[in-house]
PDB file of C-alpha atoms and ligand atoms in Angstrom:
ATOM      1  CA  UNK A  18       0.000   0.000   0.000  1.00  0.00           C
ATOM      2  CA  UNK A  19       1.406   3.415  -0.843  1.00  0.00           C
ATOM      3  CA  UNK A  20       0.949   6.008   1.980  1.00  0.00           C
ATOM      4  CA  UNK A  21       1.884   9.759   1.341  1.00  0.00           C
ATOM      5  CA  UNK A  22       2.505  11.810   4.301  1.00  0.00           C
ATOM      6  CA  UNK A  23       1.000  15.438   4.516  1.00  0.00           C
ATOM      7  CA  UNK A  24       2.397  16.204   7.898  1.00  0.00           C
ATOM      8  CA  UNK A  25       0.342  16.090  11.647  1.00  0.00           C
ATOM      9  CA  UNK A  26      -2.016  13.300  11.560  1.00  0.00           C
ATOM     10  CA  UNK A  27      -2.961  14.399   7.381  1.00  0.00           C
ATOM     11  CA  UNK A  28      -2.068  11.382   4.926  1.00  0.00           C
ATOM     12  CA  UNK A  29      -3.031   9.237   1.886  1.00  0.00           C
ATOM     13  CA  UNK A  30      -2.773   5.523   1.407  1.00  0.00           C
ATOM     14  CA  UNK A  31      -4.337   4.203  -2.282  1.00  0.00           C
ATOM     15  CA  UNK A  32      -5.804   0.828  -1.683  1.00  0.00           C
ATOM     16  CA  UNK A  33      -8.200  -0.958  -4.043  1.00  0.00           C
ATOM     17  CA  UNK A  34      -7.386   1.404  -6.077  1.00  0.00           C
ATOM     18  CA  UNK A  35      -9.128   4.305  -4.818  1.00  0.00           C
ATOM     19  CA  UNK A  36      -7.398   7.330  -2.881  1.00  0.00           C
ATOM     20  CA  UNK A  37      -8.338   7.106   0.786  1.00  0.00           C
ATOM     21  CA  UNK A  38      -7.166  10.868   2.923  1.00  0.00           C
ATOM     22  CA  UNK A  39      -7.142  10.955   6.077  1.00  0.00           C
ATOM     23  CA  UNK A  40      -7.692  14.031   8.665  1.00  0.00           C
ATOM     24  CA  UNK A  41      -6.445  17.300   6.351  1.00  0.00           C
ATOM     25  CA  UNK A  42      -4.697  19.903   7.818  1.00  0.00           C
ATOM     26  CA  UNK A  43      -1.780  21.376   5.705  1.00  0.00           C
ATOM     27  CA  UNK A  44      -2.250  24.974   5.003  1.00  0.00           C
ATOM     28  CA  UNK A  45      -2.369  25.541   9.030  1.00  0.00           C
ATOM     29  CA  UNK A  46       0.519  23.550   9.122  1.00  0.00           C
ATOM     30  CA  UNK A  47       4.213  25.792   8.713  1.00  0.00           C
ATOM     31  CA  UNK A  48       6.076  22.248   8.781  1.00  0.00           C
ATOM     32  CA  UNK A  49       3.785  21.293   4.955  1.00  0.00           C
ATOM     33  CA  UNK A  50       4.123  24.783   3.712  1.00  0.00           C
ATOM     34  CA  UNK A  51       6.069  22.853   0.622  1.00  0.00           C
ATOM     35  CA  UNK A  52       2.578  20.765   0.036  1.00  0.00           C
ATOM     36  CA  UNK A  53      -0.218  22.205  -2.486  1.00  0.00           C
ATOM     37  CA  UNK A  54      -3.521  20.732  -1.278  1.00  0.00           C
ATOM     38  CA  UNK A  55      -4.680  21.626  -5.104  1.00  0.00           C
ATOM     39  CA  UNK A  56      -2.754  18.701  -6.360  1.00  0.00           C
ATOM     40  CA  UNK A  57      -4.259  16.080  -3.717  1.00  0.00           C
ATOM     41  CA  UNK A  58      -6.201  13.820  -4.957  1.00  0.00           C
ATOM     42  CA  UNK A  59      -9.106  11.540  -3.220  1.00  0.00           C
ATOM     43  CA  UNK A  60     -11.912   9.683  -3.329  1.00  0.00           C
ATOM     44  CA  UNK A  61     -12.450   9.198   0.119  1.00  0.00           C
ATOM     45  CA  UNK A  62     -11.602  11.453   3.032  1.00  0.00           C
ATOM     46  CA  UNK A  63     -11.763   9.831   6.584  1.00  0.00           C
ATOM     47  CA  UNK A  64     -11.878  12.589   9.567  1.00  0.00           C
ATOM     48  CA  UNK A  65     -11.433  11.221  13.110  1.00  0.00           C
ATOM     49  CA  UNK A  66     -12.560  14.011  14.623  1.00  0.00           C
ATOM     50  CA  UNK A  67     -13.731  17.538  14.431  1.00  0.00           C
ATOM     51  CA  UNK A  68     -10.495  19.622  15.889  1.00  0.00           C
ATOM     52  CA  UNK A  69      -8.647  22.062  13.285  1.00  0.00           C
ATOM     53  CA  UNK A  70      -6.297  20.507  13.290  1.00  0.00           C
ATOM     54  CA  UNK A  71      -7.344  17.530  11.580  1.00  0.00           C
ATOM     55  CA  UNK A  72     -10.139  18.963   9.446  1.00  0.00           C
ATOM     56  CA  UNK A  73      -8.400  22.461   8.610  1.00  0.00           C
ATOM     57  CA  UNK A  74      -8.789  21.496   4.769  1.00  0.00           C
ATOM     58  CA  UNK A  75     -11.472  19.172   4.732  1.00  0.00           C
ATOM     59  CA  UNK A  76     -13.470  21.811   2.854  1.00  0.00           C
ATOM     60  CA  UNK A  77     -11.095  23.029   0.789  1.00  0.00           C
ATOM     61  CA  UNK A  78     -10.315  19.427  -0.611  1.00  0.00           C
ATOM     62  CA  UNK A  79     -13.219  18.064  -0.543  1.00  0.00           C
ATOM     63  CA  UNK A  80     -14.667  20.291  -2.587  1.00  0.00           C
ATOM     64  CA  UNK A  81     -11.473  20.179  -5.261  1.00  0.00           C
ATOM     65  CA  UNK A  82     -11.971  16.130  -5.197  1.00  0.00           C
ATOM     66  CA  UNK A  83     -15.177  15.273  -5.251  1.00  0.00           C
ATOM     67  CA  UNK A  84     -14.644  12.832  -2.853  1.00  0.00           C
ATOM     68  CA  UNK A  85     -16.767  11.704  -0.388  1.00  0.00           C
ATOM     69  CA  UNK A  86     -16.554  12.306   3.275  1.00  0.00           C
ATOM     70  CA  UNK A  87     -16.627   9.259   5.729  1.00  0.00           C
ATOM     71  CA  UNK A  88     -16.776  10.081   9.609  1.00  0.00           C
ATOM     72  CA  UNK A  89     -19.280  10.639  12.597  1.00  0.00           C
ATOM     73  CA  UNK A  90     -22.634  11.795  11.618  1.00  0.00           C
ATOM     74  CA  UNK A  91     -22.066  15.070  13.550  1.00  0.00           C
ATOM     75  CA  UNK A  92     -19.122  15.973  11.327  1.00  0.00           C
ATOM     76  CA  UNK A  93     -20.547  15.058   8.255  1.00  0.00           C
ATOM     77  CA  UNK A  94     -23.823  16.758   8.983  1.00  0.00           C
ATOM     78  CA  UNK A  95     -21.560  20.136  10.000  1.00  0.00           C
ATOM     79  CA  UNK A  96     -19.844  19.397   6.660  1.00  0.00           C
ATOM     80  CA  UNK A  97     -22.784  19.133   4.538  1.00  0.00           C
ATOM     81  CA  UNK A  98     -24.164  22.785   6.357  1.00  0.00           C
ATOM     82  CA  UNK A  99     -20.781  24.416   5.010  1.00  0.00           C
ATOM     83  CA  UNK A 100     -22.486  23.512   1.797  1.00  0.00           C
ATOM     84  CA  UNK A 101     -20.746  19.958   0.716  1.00  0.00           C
ATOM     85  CA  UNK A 102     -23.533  17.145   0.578  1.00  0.00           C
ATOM     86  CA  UNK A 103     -21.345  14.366  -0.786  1.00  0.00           C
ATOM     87  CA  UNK A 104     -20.761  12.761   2.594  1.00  0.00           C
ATOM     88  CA  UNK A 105     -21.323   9.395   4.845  1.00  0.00           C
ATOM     89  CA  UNK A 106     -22.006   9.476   8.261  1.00  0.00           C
ATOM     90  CA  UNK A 107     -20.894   7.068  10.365  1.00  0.00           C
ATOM     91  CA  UNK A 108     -20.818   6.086  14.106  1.00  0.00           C
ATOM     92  CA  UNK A 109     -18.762   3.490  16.208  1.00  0.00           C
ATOM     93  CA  UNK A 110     -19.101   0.178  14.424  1.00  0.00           C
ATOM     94  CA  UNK A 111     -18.621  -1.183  10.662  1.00  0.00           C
ATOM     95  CA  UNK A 112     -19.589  -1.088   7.436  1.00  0.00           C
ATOM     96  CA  UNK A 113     -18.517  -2.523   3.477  1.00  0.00           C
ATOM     97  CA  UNK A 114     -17.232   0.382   0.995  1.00  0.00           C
ATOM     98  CA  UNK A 115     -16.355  -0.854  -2.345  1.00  0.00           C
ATOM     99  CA  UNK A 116     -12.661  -0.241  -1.203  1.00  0.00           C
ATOM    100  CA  UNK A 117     -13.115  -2.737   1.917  1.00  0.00           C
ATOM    101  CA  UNK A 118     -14.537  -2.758   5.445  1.00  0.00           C
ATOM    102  CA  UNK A 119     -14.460   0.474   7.507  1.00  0.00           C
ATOM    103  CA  UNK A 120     -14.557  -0.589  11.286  1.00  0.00           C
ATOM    104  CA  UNK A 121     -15.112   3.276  13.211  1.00  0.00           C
ATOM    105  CA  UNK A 122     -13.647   2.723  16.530  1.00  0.00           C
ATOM    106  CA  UNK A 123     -13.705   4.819  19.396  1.00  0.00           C
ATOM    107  CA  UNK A 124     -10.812   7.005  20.620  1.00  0.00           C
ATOM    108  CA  UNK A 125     -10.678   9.207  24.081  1.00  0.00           C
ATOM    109  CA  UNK A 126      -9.814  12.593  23.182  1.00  0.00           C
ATOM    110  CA  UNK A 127     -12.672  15.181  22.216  1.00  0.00           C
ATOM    111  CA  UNK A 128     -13.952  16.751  19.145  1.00  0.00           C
ATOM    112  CA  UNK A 129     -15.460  20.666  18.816  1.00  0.00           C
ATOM    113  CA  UNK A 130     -15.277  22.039  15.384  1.00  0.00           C
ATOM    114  CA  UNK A 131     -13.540  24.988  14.451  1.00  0.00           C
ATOM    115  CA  UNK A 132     -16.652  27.181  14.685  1.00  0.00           C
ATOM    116  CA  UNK A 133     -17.657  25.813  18.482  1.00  0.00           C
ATOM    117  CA  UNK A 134     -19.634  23.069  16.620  1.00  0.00           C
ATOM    118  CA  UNK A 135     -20.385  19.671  19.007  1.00  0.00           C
ATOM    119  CA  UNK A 136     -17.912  17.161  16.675  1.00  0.00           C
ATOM    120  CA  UNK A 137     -19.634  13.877  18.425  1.00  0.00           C
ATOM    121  CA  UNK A 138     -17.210  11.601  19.642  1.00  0.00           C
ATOM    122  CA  UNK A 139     -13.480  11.167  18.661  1.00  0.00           C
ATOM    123  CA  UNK A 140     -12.915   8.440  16.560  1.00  0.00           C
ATOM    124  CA  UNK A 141     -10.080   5.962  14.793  1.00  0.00           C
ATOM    125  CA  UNK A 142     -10.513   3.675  11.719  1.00  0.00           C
ATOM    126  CA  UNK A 143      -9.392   0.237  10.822  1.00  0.00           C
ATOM    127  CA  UNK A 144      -9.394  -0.236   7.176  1.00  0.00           C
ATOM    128  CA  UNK A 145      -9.834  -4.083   6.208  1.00  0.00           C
ATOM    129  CA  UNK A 146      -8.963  -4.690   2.282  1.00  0.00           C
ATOM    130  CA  UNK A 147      -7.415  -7.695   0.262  1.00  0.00           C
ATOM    131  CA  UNK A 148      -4.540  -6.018   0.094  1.00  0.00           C
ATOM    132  CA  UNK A 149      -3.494  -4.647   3.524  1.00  0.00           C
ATOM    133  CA  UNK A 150      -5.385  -4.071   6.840  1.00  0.00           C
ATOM    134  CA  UNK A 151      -4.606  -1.154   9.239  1.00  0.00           C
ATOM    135  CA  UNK A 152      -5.274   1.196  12.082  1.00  0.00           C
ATOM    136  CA  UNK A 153      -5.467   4.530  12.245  1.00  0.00           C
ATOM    137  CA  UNK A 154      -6.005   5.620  16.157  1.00  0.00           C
ATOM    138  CA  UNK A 155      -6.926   9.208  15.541  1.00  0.00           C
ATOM    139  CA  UNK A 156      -5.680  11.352  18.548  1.00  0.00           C
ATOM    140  CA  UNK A 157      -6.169   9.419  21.391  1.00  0.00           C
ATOM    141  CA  UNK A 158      -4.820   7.811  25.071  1.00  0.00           C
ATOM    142  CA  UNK A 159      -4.212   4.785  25.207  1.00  0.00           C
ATOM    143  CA  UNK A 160      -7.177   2.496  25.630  1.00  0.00           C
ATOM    144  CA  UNK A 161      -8.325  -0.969  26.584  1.00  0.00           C
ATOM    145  CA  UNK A 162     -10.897  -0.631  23.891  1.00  0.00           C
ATOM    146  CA  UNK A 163      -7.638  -1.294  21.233  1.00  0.00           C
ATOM    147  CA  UNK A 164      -7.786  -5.243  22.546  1.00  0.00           C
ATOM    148  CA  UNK A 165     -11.009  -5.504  20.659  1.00  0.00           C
ATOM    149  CA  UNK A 166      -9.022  -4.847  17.341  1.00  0.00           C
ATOM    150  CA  UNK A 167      -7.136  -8.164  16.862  1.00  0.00           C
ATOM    151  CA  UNK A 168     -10.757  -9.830  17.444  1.00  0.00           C
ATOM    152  CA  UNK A 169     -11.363  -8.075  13.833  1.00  0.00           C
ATOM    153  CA  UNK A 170      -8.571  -7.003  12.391  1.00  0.00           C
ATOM    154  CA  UNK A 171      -4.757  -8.694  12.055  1.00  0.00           C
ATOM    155  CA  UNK A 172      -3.169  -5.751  10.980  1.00  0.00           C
ATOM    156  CA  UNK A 173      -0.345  -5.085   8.605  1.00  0.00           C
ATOM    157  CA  UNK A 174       0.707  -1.424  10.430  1.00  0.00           C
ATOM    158  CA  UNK A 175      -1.176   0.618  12.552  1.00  0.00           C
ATOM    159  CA  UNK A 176      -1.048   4.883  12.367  1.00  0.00           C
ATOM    160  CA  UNK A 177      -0.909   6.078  16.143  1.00  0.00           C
ATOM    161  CA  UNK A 178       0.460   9.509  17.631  1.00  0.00           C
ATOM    162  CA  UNK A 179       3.523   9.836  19.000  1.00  0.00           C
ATOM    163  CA  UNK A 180       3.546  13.605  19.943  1.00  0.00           C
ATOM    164  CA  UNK A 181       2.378  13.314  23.350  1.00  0.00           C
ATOM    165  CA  UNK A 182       0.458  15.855  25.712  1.00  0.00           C
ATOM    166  CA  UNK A 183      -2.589  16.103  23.524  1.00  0.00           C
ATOM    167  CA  UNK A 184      -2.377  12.362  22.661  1.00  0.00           C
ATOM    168  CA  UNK A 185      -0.128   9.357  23.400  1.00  0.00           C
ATOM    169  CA  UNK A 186       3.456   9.649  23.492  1.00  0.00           C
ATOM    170  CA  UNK A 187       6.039   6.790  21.980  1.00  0.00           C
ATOM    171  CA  UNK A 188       5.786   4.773  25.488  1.00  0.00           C
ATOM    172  CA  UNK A 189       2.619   4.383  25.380  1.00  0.00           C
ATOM    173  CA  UNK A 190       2.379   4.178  21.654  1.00  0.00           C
ATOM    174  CA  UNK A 191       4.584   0.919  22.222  1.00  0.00           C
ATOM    175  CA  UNK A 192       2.198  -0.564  24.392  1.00  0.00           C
ATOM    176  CA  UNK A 193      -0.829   0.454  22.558  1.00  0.00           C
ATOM    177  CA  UNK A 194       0.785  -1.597  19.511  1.00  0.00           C
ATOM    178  CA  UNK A 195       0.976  -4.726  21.684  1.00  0.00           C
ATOM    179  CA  UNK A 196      -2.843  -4.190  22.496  1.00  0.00           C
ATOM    180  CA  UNK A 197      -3.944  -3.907  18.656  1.00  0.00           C
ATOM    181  CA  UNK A 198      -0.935  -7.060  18.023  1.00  0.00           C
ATOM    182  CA  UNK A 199       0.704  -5.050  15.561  1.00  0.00           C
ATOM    183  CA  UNK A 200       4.835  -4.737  15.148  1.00  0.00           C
ATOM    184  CA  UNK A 201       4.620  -2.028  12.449  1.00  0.00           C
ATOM    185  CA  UNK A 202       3.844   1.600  13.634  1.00  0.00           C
ATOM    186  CA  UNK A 203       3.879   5.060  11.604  1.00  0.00           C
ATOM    187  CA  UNK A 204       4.065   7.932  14.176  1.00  0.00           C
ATOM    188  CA  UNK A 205       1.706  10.789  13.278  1.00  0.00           C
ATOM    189  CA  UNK A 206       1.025  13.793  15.723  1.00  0.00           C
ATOM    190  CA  UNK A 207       4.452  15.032  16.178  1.00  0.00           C
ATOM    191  CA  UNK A 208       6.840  18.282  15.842  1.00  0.00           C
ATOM    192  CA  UNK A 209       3.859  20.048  14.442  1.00  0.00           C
ATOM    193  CA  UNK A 210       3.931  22.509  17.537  1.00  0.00           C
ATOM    194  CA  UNK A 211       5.929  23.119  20.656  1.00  0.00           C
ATOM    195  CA  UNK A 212       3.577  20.968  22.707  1.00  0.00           C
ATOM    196  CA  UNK A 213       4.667  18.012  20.446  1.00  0.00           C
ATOM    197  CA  UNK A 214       8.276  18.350  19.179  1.00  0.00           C
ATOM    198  CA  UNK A 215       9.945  14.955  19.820  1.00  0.00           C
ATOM    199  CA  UNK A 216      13.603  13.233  20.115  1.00  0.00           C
ATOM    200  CA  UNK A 217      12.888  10.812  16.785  1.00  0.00           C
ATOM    201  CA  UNK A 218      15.671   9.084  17.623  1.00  0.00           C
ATOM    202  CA  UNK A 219      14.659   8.043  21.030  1.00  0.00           C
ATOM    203  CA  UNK A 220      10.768   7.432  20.188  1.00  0.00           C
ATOM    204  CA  UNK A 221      12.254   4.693  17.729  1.00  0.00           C
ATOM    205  CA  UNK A 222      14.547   3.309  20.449  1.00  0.00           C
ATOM    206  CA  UNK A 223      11.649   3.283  22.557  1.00  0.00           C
ATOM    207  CA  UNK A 224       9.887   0.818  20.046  1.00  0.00           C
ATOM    208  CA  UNK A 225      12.758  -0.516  19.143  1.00  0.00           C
ATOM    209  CA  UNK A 226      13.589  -1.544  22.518  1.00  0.00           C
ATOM    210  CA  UNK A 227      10.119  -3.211  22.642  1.00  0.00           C
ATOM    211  CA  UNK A 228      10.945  -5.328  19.455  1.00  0.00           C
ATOM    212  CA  UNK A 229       8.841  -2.729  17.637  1.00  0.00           C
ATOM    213  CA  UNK A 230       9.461  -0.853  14.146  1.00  0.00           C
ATOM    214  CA  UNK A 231       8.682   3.211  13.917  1.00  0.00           C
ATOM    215  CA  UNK A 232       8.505   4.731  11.468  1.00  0.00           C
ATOM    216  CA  UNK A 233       8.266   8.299  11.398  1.00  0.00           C
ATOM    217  CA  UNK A 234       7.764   9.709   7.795  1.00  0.00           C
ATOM    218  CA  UNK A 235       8.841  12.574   6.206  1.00  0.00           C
ATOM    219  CA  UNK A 236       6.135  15.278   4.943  1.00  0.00           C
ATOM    220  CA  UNK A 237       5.776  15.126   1.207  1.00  0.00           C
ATOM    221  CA  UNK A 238       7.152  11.608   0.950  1.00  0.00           C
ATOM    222  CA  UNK A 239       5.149   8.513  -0.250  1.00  0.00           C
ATOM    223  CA  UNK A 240       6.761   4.925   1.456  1.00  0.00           C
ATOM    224  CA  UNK A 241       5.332   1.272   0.752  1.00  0.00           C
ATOM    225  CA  UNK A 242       4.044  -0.317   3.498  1.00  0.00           C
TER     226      UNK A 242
HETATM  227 NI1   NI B 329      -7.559  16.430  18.473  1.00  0.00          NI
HETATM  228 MN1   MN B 330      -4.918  16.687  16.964  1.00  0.00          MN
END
């Protein structure tokens, strides 16, 4: 599965061959000042929740795409009020898209919208294809809710902050992977602001240490996973 990252918790993975994007925020974002949101392309954007900064260019791109916006029904209902229809509200639990089965899982954090807006409740996704299964946490603590994934899901890689303060940091990140059984991590949720600037080299220690691959990926750059 390619996966493009668009810095914070914003990237793209093309599965089934359709473009899934995940929580946009890149024009907000000083770190992705080198990305131009005109040229992203989707057909599905997933938003975990409803804080700027992970829906700072859900309009914006959504409208450029096309593409249709999966999350809880309170953010797609505040989405199609800003005038964009083409949406799918979800809540916790799962459902069949034509690019494989979305499973949206709860996450503890919160979620107002930019405008003050109740954003439901904070969510995470595992995506189950033929290709490649995986889990994005969203921001989020860690959880005893994440056991329930293996019953599901035997992920290939799973997307979880590493940035601390707001969400988890690497240590807990580490044991948050051995909940959801799942060796191969891409940190999201870091550097973006002072609150979340981290040692890389020590977060991969720290998963290295636990017999655990991080990977922390550059902005702009699209890796195989
Ligand atoms: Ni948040
Ligand atoms: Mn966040």
């Amino acid at each position: 599965m390619k996966f493009t990252f668009y810095g914070h918790a914003c990237f793209a993975v093309e599965v089934s061959g359709k473009k899934l994007l995940f929580d946009p925020f890149i024009t907000g974002n000083e770190l992705a000042k080198n990305i131009d949101i005109n040229k992203i392309e989707a057909d599905y954007i997933l938003v975990s929740h409803g804080h700027g900064d992970h829906v700072g260019d859900l309009l914006a791109i959504a409208k450029n795409t096309g593409a249709t916006v999966i999350s809880n029904a309170e953010i797609t209902t505040w989405v199609a009020q800003q005038g964009y229809e083409k949406v799918h509200p979800m809540n916790f639990g799962a459902r069949e898209f034509d690019f494989g089965k979305v499973h949206y899982v709860p996450a503890q954090h919160s979620s107002g919208l930019p405008d003050g807006s109740y954003g439901g409740n904070p969510g995470g996704f595992v995506i189950r294809t033929s290709e490649i299964s995986f889990y994005f946490s969203g921001d989020t603590c860690l959880t005893m809710d994440m056991q329930l994934i293996p019953r599901y899901a035997k992920l290939d890689v799973a997307i979880m902050p590493v940035g601390g303060n707001f969400t988890m940091d690497a240590e807990e990140a580490v044991i948050a992977a051995d909940f959801v059984q799942c060796n191969k991590v891409v940190g999201v949720h870091f550097d973006t602001f002072g609150y979340i600037v981290i040692d890389h080299d020590k977060a991969k220690a720290t998963f290295a240490a636990a017999g655990k691959e991080l990977i922390l990926p550059e902005i702009g750059k699209t890796i195989t996973l």
